[in-house]
Amino acid sequence: MLFAALAASLILQDQPAPELIETDAADALDAPQAELPPPTDAPTLTARIDGQWAAYGELAAQLAARQARERFLAELILPVIARSDLDDGAQGEILRDTRDTVEAVETDNTGWARRQIDPESFVILYTEQPRLARQLLRLAERDDANEAPILAALEPVALAGLIEGPEFARRIDAFRVANDHPQRYGTADTCLNGQTNPGPIEDQATLDERRQALGLPIMAEAWTAERLAVSCEVTETAVEDAN
């Protein structure tokens, strides 16, 4: 198991950062400036570079150092346990003996990434440095316990149109239903007395407004009589079809 995790860690370090589903709406944030030609003078462009460096240079450096630490550790272990001339049982013993070190490094990095994802300011980071934001998400999402704060930080990102709104709605609703909380957007199917039902929903008075803000149809259009008539089992939980 640890060998697979190490291999995956090494491979992922060589890949471009995975992207959340982006939308054309991300470009809409720049729409007021899109009609203007981009600046071409050195002072303006230099000022922009300096501003981004001041805002995110240290964060980028810390992230790179932490990723390098994980990569270095994987590169130390993988070539050794991949050898064909090891003594019987040596591979397993090496993995057991290094497990605590690997887990300590990964846990520390995961916790650090989570602390960088602030619900109030993450949308700014995602707007200005989306690649950096996605790399932080990739680390933080390794621990399922981080899902609640991650979702809180991603909601403004989704509302800004920087990621796919309906997909985010389904993700947060599935999480809330699984944790016995009212849904935010009413996308998840729950079961009530053998019939499909949206179940409890947070602040129903503004539900349609919230749904439309993420590109979802209003509840009356999504929850048709046919959908409500579908029988189900009590343990069944699903989410609104992406289509």
PDB file of C-alpha atoms in Angstrom:
ATOM      1  CA  MET A   1       0.000   0.000   0.000  1.00  0.00           C
ATOM      2  CA  LEU A   2       2.762   2.391   0.950  1.00  0.00           C
ATOM      3  CA  PHE A   3       4.739   1.401  -2.150  1.00  0.00           C
ATOM      4  CA  ALA A   4       1.753   2.344  -4.313  1.00  0.00           C
ATOM      5  CA  ALA A   5       1.386   5.647  -2.497  1.00  0.00           C
ATOM      6  CA  LEU A   6       5.046   6.438  -2.995  1.00  0.00           C
ATOM      7  CA  ALA A   7       4.889   5.536  -6.659  1.00  0.00           C
ATOM      8  CA  ALA A   8       1.802   7.680  -7.140  1.00  0.00           C
ATOM      9  CA  SER A   9       3.471  10.544  -5.308  1.00  0.00           C
ATOM     10  CA  LEU A  10       6.512  10.340  -7.552  1.00  0.00           C
ATOM     11  CA  ILE A  11       4.442  10.161 -10.731  1.00  0.00           C
ATOM     12  CA  LEU A  12       2.143  13.019  -9.746  1.00  0.00           C
ATOM     13  CA  GLN A  13       5.077  15.281  -9.006  1.00  0.00           C
ATOM     14  CA  ASP A  14       5.999  15.000 -12.687  1.00  0.00           C
ATOM     15  CA  GLN A  15       2.517  15.834 -13.923  1.00  0.00           C
ATOM     16  CA  PRO A  16       0.920  19.249 -14.415  1.00  0.00           C
ATOM     17  CA  ALA A  17      -1.322  20.218 -11.529  1.00  0.00           C
ATOM     18  CA  PRO A  18      -4.783  18.677 -12.009  1.00  0.00           C
ATOM     19  CA  GLU A  19      -7.413  21.232 -12.764  1.00  0.00           C
ATOM     20  CA  LEU A  20     -10.903  21.569 -11.453  1.00  0.00           C
ATOM     21  CA  ILE A  21     -13.371  21.930 -14.278  1.00  0.00           C
ATOM     22  CA  GLU A  22     -13.028  25.481 -15.521  1.00  0.00           C
ATOM     23  CA  THR A  23     -15.734  27.468 -17.244  1.00  0.00           C
ATOM     24  CA  ASP A  24     -15.904  30.325 -19.669  1.00  0.00           C
ATOM     25  CA  ALA A  25     -17.298  32.323 -16.792  1.00  0.00           C
ATOM     26  CA  ALA A  26     -13.775  32.569 -15.422  1.00  0.00           C
ATOM     27  CA  ASP A  27     -12.975  34.863 -18.317  1.00  0.00           C
ATOM     28  CA  ALA A  28     -16.062  36.874 -17.535  1.00  0.00           C
ATOM     29  CA  LEU A  29     -14.329  38.313 -14.481  1.00  0.00           C
ATOM     30  CA  ASP A  30     -11.984  40.106 -16.845  1.00  0.00           C
ATOM     31  CA  ALA A  31     -14.761  41.109 -19.240  1.00  0.00           C
ATOM     32  CA  PRO A  32     -14.772  44.824 -18.284  1.00  0.00           C
ATOM     33  CA  GLN A  33     -11.070  44.979 -19.187  1.00  0.00           C
ATOM     34  CA  ALA A  34     -11.258  42.659 -22.178  1.00  0.00           C
ATOM     35  CA  GLU A  35     -12.159  45.523 -24.523  1.00  0.00           C
ATOM     36  CA  LEU A  36      -9.010  47.396 -23.560  1.00  0.00           C
ATOM     37  CA  PRO A  37      -5.674  46.458 -25.103  1.00  0.00           C
ATOM     38  CA  PRO A  38      -3.262  44.836 -22.657  1.00  0.00           C
ATOM     39  CA  PRO A  39      -0.621  47.169 -21.282  1.00  0.00           C
ATOM     40  CA  THR A  40       2.629  47.225 -23.188  1.00  0.00           C
ATOM     41  CA  ASP A  41       4.684  49.724 -21.202  1.00  0.00           C
ATOM     42  CA  ALA A  42       7.415  48.483 -18.904  1.00  0.00           C
ATOM     43  CA  PRO A  43       6.400  50.400 -15.729  1.00  0.00           C
ATOM     44  CA  THR A  44       2.862  48.973 -15.697  1.00  0.00           C
ATOM     45  CA  LEU A  45       3.942  45.422 -16.429  1.00  0.00           C
ATOM     46  CA  THR A  46       6.802  45.563 -13.941  1.00  0.00           C
ATOM     47  CA  ALA A  47       4.438  46.841 -11.274  1.00  0.00           C
ATOM     48  CA  ARG A  48       2.124  43.907 -11.931  1.00  0.00           C
ATOM     49  CA  ILE A  49       4.975  41.428 -11.655  1.00  0.00           C
ATOM     50  CA  ASP A  50       6.197  43.034  -8.435  1.00  0.00           C
ATOM     51  CA  GLY A  51       2.691  42.958  -6.987  1.00  0.00           C
ATOM     52  CA  GLN A  52       2.186  39.269  -7.712  1.00  0.00           C
ATOM     53  CA  TRP A  53       5.642  38.437  -6.389  1.00  0.00           C
ATOM     54  CA  ALA A  54       4.999  40.320  -3.160  1.00  0.00           C
ATOM     55  CA  ALA A  55       1.615  38.667  -2.715  1.00  0.00           C
ATOM     56  CA  TYR A  56       2.438  35.072  -3.624  1.00  0.00           C
ATOM     57  CA  GLY A  57       6.196  34.586  -3.930  1.00  0.00           C
ATOM     58  CA  GLU A  58       6.662  33.248  -0.412  1.00  0.00           C
ATOM     59  CA  LEU A  59       3.630  30.965  -0.662  1.00  0.00           C
ATOM     60  CA  ALA A  60       4.892  29.543  -3.956  1.00  0.00           C
ATOM     61  CA  ALA A  61       8.343  28.993  -2.457  1.00  0.00           C
ATOM     62  CA  GLN A  62       6.966  27.152   0.565  1.00  0.00           C
ATOM     63  CA  LEU A  63       4.741  24.990  -1.615  1.00  0.00           C
ATOM     64  CA  ALA A  64       7.631  24.094  -3.914  1.00  0.00           C
ATOM     65  CA  ALA A  65       9.836  23.204  -0.946  1.00  0.00           C
ATOM     66  CA  ARG A  66       7.191  20.942   0.550  1.00  0.00           C
ATOM     67  CA  GLN A  67       6.545  19.208  -2.762  1.00  0.00           C
ATOM     68  CA  ALA A  68      10.295  18.763  -3.221  1.00  0.00           C
ATOM     69  CA  ARG A  69      10.569  17.181   0.224  1.00  0.00           C
ATOM     70  CA  GLU A  70       7.945  14.581  -0.662  1.00  0.00           C
ATOM     71  CA  ARG A  71       9.563  13.923  -4.001  1.00  0.00           C
ATOM     72  CA  PHE A  72      13.021  13.553  -2.490  1.00  0.00           C
ATOM     73  CA  LEU A  73      11.767  11.071   0.086  1.00  0.00           C
ATOM     74  CA  ALA A  74      10.010   9.027  -2.603  1.00  0.00           C
ATOM     75  CA  GLU A  75      13.161   9.051  -4.730  1.00  0.00           C
ATOM     76  CA  LEU A  76      15.162   7.766  -1.774  1.00  0.00           C
ATOM     77  CA  ILE A  77      12.828   4.858  -1.086  1.00  0.00           C
ATOM     78  CA  LEU A  78      11.559   3.743  -4.488  1.00  0.00           C
ATOM     79  CA  PRO A  79      14.880   2.754  -6.094  1.00  0.00           C
ATOM     80  CA  VAL A  80      15.786   0.728  -3.016  1.00  0.00           C
ATOM     81  CA  ILE A  81      12.577  -1.272  -2.710  1.00  0.00           C
ATOM     82  CA  ALA A  82      12.512  -1.800  -6.491  1.00  0.00           C
ATOM     83  CA  ARG A  83      15.792  -3.715  -6.432  1.00  0.00           C
ATOM     84  CA  SER A  84      15.600  -7.376  -7.413  1.00  0.00           C
ATOM     85  CA  ASP A  85      18.513  -8.476  -5.236  1.00  0.00           C
ATOM     86  CA  LEU A  86      17.037  -7.630  -1.834  1.00  0.00           C
ATOM     87  CA  ASP A  87      17.022 -10.177   0.957  1.00  0.00           C
ATOM     88  CA  ASP A  88      13.768 -12.019   1.514  1.00  0.00           C
ATOM     89  CA  GLY A  89      11.337  -9.747   3.319  1.00  0.00           C
ATOM     90  CA  ALA A  90      13.621  -6.719   3.022  1.00  0.00           C
ATOM     91  CA  GLN A  91      11.198  -4.714   0.904  1.00  0.00           C
ATOM     92  CA  GLY A  92       8.394  -5.013   3.436  1.00  0.00           C
ATOM     93  CA  GLU A  93      10.742  -4.254   6.311  1.00  0.00           C
ATOM     94  CA  ILE A  94      12.023  -1.108   4.602  1.00  0.00           C
ATOM     95  CA  LEU A  95       8.487   0.063   3.940  1.00  0.00           C
ATOM     96  CA  ARG A  96       7.499  -0.544   7.551  1.00  0.00           C
ATOM     97  CA  ASP A  97      10.577   1.215   8.882  1.00  0.00           C
ATOM     98  CA  THR A  98      10.087   4.289   6.679  1.00  0.00           C
ATOM     99  CA  ARG A  99       6.296   4.463   6.999  1.00  0.00           C
ATOM    100  CA  ASP A 100       6.344   6.871   9.943  1.00  0.00           C
ATOM    101  CA  THR A 101       8.664   9.266   8.119  1.00  0.00           C
ATOM    102  CA  VAL A 102       6.561   9.218   4.955  1.00  0.00           C
ATOM    103  CA  GLU A 103       3.330   9.721   6.856  1.00  0.00           C
ATOM    104  CA  ALA A 104       4.798  12.520   8.976  1.00  0.00           C
ATOM    105  CA  VAL A 105       5.959  14.448   5.911  1.00  0.00           C
ATOM    106  CA  GLU A 106       2.675  13.975   4.061  1.00  0.00           C
ATOM    107  CA  THR A 107       0.555  14.824   7.113  1.00  0.00           C
ATOM    108  CA  ASP A 108       2.546  17.983   7.760  1.00  0.00           C
ATOM    109  CA  ASN A 109       2.250  19.107   4.142  1.00  0.00           C
ATOM    110  CA  THR A 110      -1.457  18.292   3.978  1.00  0.00           C
ATOM    111  CA  GLY A 111      -2.157  20.272   7.136  1.00  0.00           C
ATOM    112  CA  TRP A 112      -0.072  23.187   5.912  1.00  0.00           C
ATOM    113  CA  ALA A 113      -1.959  23.282   2.603  1.00  0.00           C
ATOM    114  CA  ARG A 114      -5.268  23.241   4.443  1.00  0.00           C
ATOM    115  CA  ARG A 115      -4.211  26.265   6.489  1.00  0.00           C
ATOM    116  CA  GLN A 116      -3.490  28.243   3.306  1.00  0.00           C
ATOM    117  CA  ILE A 117      -7.047  27.720   2.029  1.00  0.00           C
ATOM    118  CA  ASP A 118      -8.942  30.504   3.737  1.00  0.00           C
ATOM    119  CA  PRO A 119     -12.690  30.623   2.983  1.00  0.00           C
ATOM    120  CA  GLU A 120     -12.673  34.414   2.802  1.00  0.00           C
ATOM    121  CA  SER A 121      -9.630  34.975   0.607  1.00  0.00           C
ATOM    122  CA  PHE A 122      -9.182  31.768  -1.396  1.00  0.00           C
ATOM    123  CA  VAL A 123     -11.296  33.135  -4.240  1.00  0.00           C
ATOM    124  CA  ILE A 124      -8.745  35.939  -4.663  1.00  0.00           C
ATOM    125  CA  LEU A 125      -5.887  33.460  -4.841  1.00  0.00           C
ATOM    126  CA  TYR A 126      -7.857  31.305  -7.288  1.00  0.00           C
ATOM    127  CA  THR A 127      -8.571  34.326  -9.479  1.00  0.00           C
ATOM    128  CA  GLU A 128      -5.023  35.650  -9.549  1.00  0.00           C
ATOM    129  CA  GLN A 129      -3.017  32.408  -9.316  1.00  0.00           C
ATOM    130  CA  PRO A 130      -5.281  29.475 -10.261  1.00  0.00           C
ATOM    131  CA  ARG A 131      -2.442  26.990 -10.711  1.00  0.00           C
ATOM    132  CA  LEU A 132      -1.082  27.718  -7.246  1.00  0.00           C
ATOM    133  CA  ALA A 133      -4.583  27.431  -5.792  1.00  0.00           C
ATOM    134  CA  ARG A 134      -5.180  24.071  -7.447  1.00  0.00           C
ATOM    135  CA  GLN A 135      -1.865  22.722  -6.167  1.00  0.00           C
ATOM    136  CA  LEU A 136      -2.858  23.660  -2.620  1.00  0.00           C
ATOM    137  CA  LEU A 137      -6.200  21.951  -3.106  1.00  0.00           C
ATOM    138  CA  ARG A 138      -4.512  18.798  -4.351  1.00  0.00           C
ATOM    139  CA  LEU A 139      -2.481  18.555  -1.150  1.00  0.00           C
ATOM    140  CA  ALA A 140      -5.293  19.488   1.223  1.00  0.00           C
ATOM    141  CA  GLU A 141      -7.754  17.072  -0.365  1.00  0.00           C
ATOM    142  CA  ARG A 142      -5.589  14.103   0.622  1.00  0.00           C
ATOM    143  CA  ASP A 143      -7.271  14.239   4.038  1.00  0.00           C
ATOM    144  CA  ASP A 144     -11.040  13.719   3.952  1.00  0.00           C
ATOM    145  CA  ALA A 145     -11.284  15.643   7.221  1.00  0.00           C
ATOM    146  CA  ASN A 146     -10.488  18.804   5.247  1.00  0.00           C
ATOM    147  CA  GLU A 147     -13.547  18.523   3.010  1.00  0.00           C
ATOM    148  CA  ALA A 148     -15.770  20.900   5.004  1.00  0.00           C
ATOM    149  CA  PRO A 149     -13.329  23.851   5.065  1.00  0.00           C
ATOM    150  CA  ILE A 150     -12.347  23.166   1.459  1.00  0.00           C
ATOM    151  CA  LEU A 151     -15.983  23.339   0.364  1.00  0.00           C
ATOM    152  CA  ALA A 152     -16.444  26.568   2.306  1.00  0.00           C
ATOM    153  CA  ALA A 153     -13.473  28.053   0.451  1.00  0.00           C
ATOM    154  CA  LEU A 154     -14.610  26.753  -2.942  1.00  0.00           C
ATOM    155  CA  GLU A 155     -18.151  28.100  -2.753  1.00  0.00           C
ATOM    156  CA  PRO A 156     -17.125  31.709  -3.545  1.00  0.00           C
ATOM    157  CA  VAL A 157     -14.905  30.309  -6.307  1.00  0.00           C
ATOM    158  CA  ALA A 158     -17.888  28.509  -7.827  1.00  0.00           C
ATOM    159  CA  LEU A 159     -20.134  31.550  -7.445  1.00  0.00           C
ATOM    160  CA  ALA A 160     -17.502  33.628  -9.239  1.00  0.00           C
ATOM    161  CA  GLY A 161     -17.718  31.225 -12.162  1.00  0.00           C
ATOM    162  CA  LEU A 162     -14.139  30.027 -11.821  1.00  0.00           C
ATOM    163  CA  ILE A 163     -15.125  26.359 -11.535  1.00  0.00           C
ATOM    164  CA  GLU A 164     -18.132  24.406 -12.767  1.00  0.00           C
ATOM    165  CA  GLY A 165     -21.069  25.488 -10.598  1.00  0.00           C
ATOM    166  CA  PRO A 166     -23.351  22.438 -10.891  1.00  0.00           C
ATOM    167  CA  GLU A 167     -20.456  20.095 -10.155  1.00  0.00           C
ATOM    168  CA  PHE A 168     -19.616  22.043  -7.015  1.00  0.00           C
ATOM    169  CA  ALA A 169     -23.275  22.024  -5.939  1.00  0.00           C
ATOM    170  CA  ARG A 170     -23.423  18.255  -6.264  1.00  0.00           C
ATOM    171  CA  ARG A 171     -20.196  17.875  -4.330  1.00  0.00           C
ATOM    172  CA  ILE A 172     -21.254  20.008  -1.382  1.00  0.00           C
ATOM    173  CA  ASP A 173     -24.760  18.538  -1.254  1.00  0.00           C
ATOM    174  CA  ALA A 174     -23.438  14.969  -1.273  1.00  0.00           C
ATOM    175  CA  PHE A 175     -21.059  15.865   1.541  1.00  0.00           C
ATOM    176  CA  ARG A 176     -23.750  17.533   3.626  1.00  0.00           C
ATOM    177  CA  VAL A 177     -26.239  14.694   3.167  1.00  0.00           C
ATOM    178  CA  ALA A 178     -23.570  12.153   4.114  1.00  0.00           C
ATOM    179  CA  ASN A 179     -22.965  14.117   7.309  1.00  0.00           C
ATOM    180  CA  ASP A 180     -26.661  14.540   8.172  1.00  0.00           C
ATOM    181  CA  HIS A 181     -26.810  18.244   7.327  1.00  0.00           C
ATOM    182  CA  PRO A 182     -29.401  20.038   5.164  1.00  0.00           C
ATOM    183  CA  GLN A 183     -28.460  20.431   1.523  1.00  0.00           C
ATOM    184  CA  ARG A 184     -27.331  23.799   0.171  1.00  0.00           C
ATOM    185  CA  TYR A 185     -28.552  23.412  -3.401  1.00  0.00           C
ATOM    186  CA  GLY A 186     -31.020  20.521  -3.410  1.00  0.00           C
ATOM    187  CA  THR A 187     -29.164  18.329  -5.896  1.00  0.00           C
ATOM    188  CA  ALA A 188     -28.939  15.142  -3.829  1.00  0.00           C
ATOM    189  CA  ASP A 189     -31.620  12.469  -3.788  1.00  0.00           C
ATOM    190  CA  THR A 190     -32.573  11.184  -0.361  1.00  0.00           C
ATOM    191  CA  CYS A 191     -35.168   8.587   0.535  1.00  0.00           C
ATOM    192  CA  LEU A 192     -38.286   9.315   2.591  1.00  0.00           C
ATOM    193  CA  ASN A 193     -40.823   6.558   3.160  1.00  0.00           C
ATOM    194  CA  GLY A 194     -39.617   4.744   0.070  1.00  0.00           C
ATOM    195  CA  GLN A 195     -39.907   7.756  -2.242  1.00  0.00           C
ATOM    196  CA  THR A 196     -37.156   9.907  -3.695  1.00  0.00           C
ATOM    197  CA  ASN A 197     -37.039  13.258  -1.943  1.00  0.00           C
ATOM    198  CA  PRO A 198     -34.572  16.162  -1.634  1.00  0.00           C
ATOM    199  CA  GLY A 199     -34.850  16.029   2.138  1.00  0.00           C
ATOM    200  CA  PRO A 200     -34.004  18.983   4.391  1.00  0.00           C
ATOM    201  CA  ILE A 201     -32.647  22.024   2.566  1.00  0.00           C
ATOM    202  CA  GLU A 202     -30.931  25.016   4.093  1.00  0.00           C
ATOM    203  CA  ASP A 203     -32.712  28.380   3.782  1.00  0.00           C
ATOM    204  CA  GLN A 204     -35.355  27.301   1.282  1.00  0.00           C
ATOM    205  CA  ALA A 205     -36.539  30.881   0.753  1.00  0.00           C
ATOM    206  CA  THR A 206     -33.419  31.655  -1.290  1.00  0.00           C
ATOM    207  CA  LEU A 207     -32.851  28.163  -2.711  1.00  0.00           C
ATOM    208  CA  ASP A 208     -33.803  28.916  -6.315  1.00  0.00           C
ATOM    209  CA  GLU A 209     -31.633  32.017  -6.264  1.00  0.00           C
ATOM    210  CA  ARG A 210     -28.663  29.989  -5.026  1.00  0.00           C
ATOM    211  CA  ARG A 211     -29.248  27.282  -7.623  1.00  0.00           C
ATOM    212  CA  GLN A 212     -29.446  29.749 -10.490  1.00  0.00           C
ATOM    213  CA  ALA A 213     -26.253  31.440  -9.298  1.00  0.00           C
ATOM    214  CA  LEU A 214     -24.467  28.140  -9.976  1.00  0.00           C
ATOM    215  CA  GLY A 215     -26.183  27.441 -13.276  1.00  0.00           C
ATOM    216  CA  LEU A 216     -28.796  25.006 -11.944  1.00  0.00           C
ATOM    217  CA  PRO A 217     -32.489  25.116 -12.870  1.00  0.00           C
ATOM    218  CA  ILE A 218     -34.992  26.122 -10.223  1.00  0.00           C
ATOM    219  CA  MET A 219     -36.262  23.352  -7.955  1.00  0.00           C
ATOM    220  CA  ALA A 220     -39.637  23.074  -9.681  1.00  0.00           C
ATOM    221  CA  GLU A 221     -37.871  22.251 -12.939  1.00  0.00           C
ATOM    222  CA  ALA A 222     -35.313  19.909 -11.405  1.00  0.00           C
ATOM    223  CA  TRP A 223     -37.614  18.068  -9.031  1.00  0.00           C
ATOM    224  CA  THR A 224     -40.401  17.035 -11.364  1.00  0.00           C
ATOM    225  CA  ALA A 225     -43.331  14.846 -10.367  1.00  0.00           C
ATOM    226  CA  GLU A 226     -41.687  11.970 -12.210  1.00  0.00           C
ATOM    227  CA  ARG A 227     -38.513  12.333 -10.185  1.00  0.00           C
ATOM    228  CA  LEU A 228     -40.399  12.539  -6.911  1.00  0.00           C
ATOM    229  CA  ALA A 229     -42.376   9.424  -7.839  1.00  0.00           C
ATOM    230  CA  VAL A 230     -39.291   7.244  -8.107  1.00  0.00           C
ATOM    231  CA  SER A 231     -39.224   4.609  -5.389  1.00  0.00           C
ATOM    232  CA  CYS A 232     -36.055   4.103  -3.397  1.00  0.00           C
ATOM    233  CA  GLU A 233     -34.475   2.333  -0.485  1.00  0.00           C
ATOM    234  CA  VAL A 234     -33.720   4.153   2.736  1.00  0.00           C
ATOM    235  CA  THR A 235     -29.965   3.722   2.321  1.00  0.00           C
ATOM    236  CA  GLU A 236     -29.951   5.225  -1.167  1.00  0.00           C
ATOM    237  CA  THR A 237     -28.296   8.571  -1.733  1.00  0.00           C
ATOM    238  CA  ALA A 238     -27.629  10.017  -5.171  1.00  0.00           C
ATOM    239  CA  VAL A 239     -27.027  13.394  -6.741  1.00  0.00           C
ATOM    240  CA  GLU A 240     -28.640  15.300  -9.550  1.00  0.00           C
ATOM    241  CA  ASP A 241     -27.617  14.028 -12.961  1.00  0.00           C
ATOM    242  CA  ALA A 242     -24.892  16.125 -14.522  1.00  0.00           C
ATOM    243  CA  ASN A 243     -26.984  16.266 -17.671  1.00  0.00           C
TER     244      ASN A 243
END
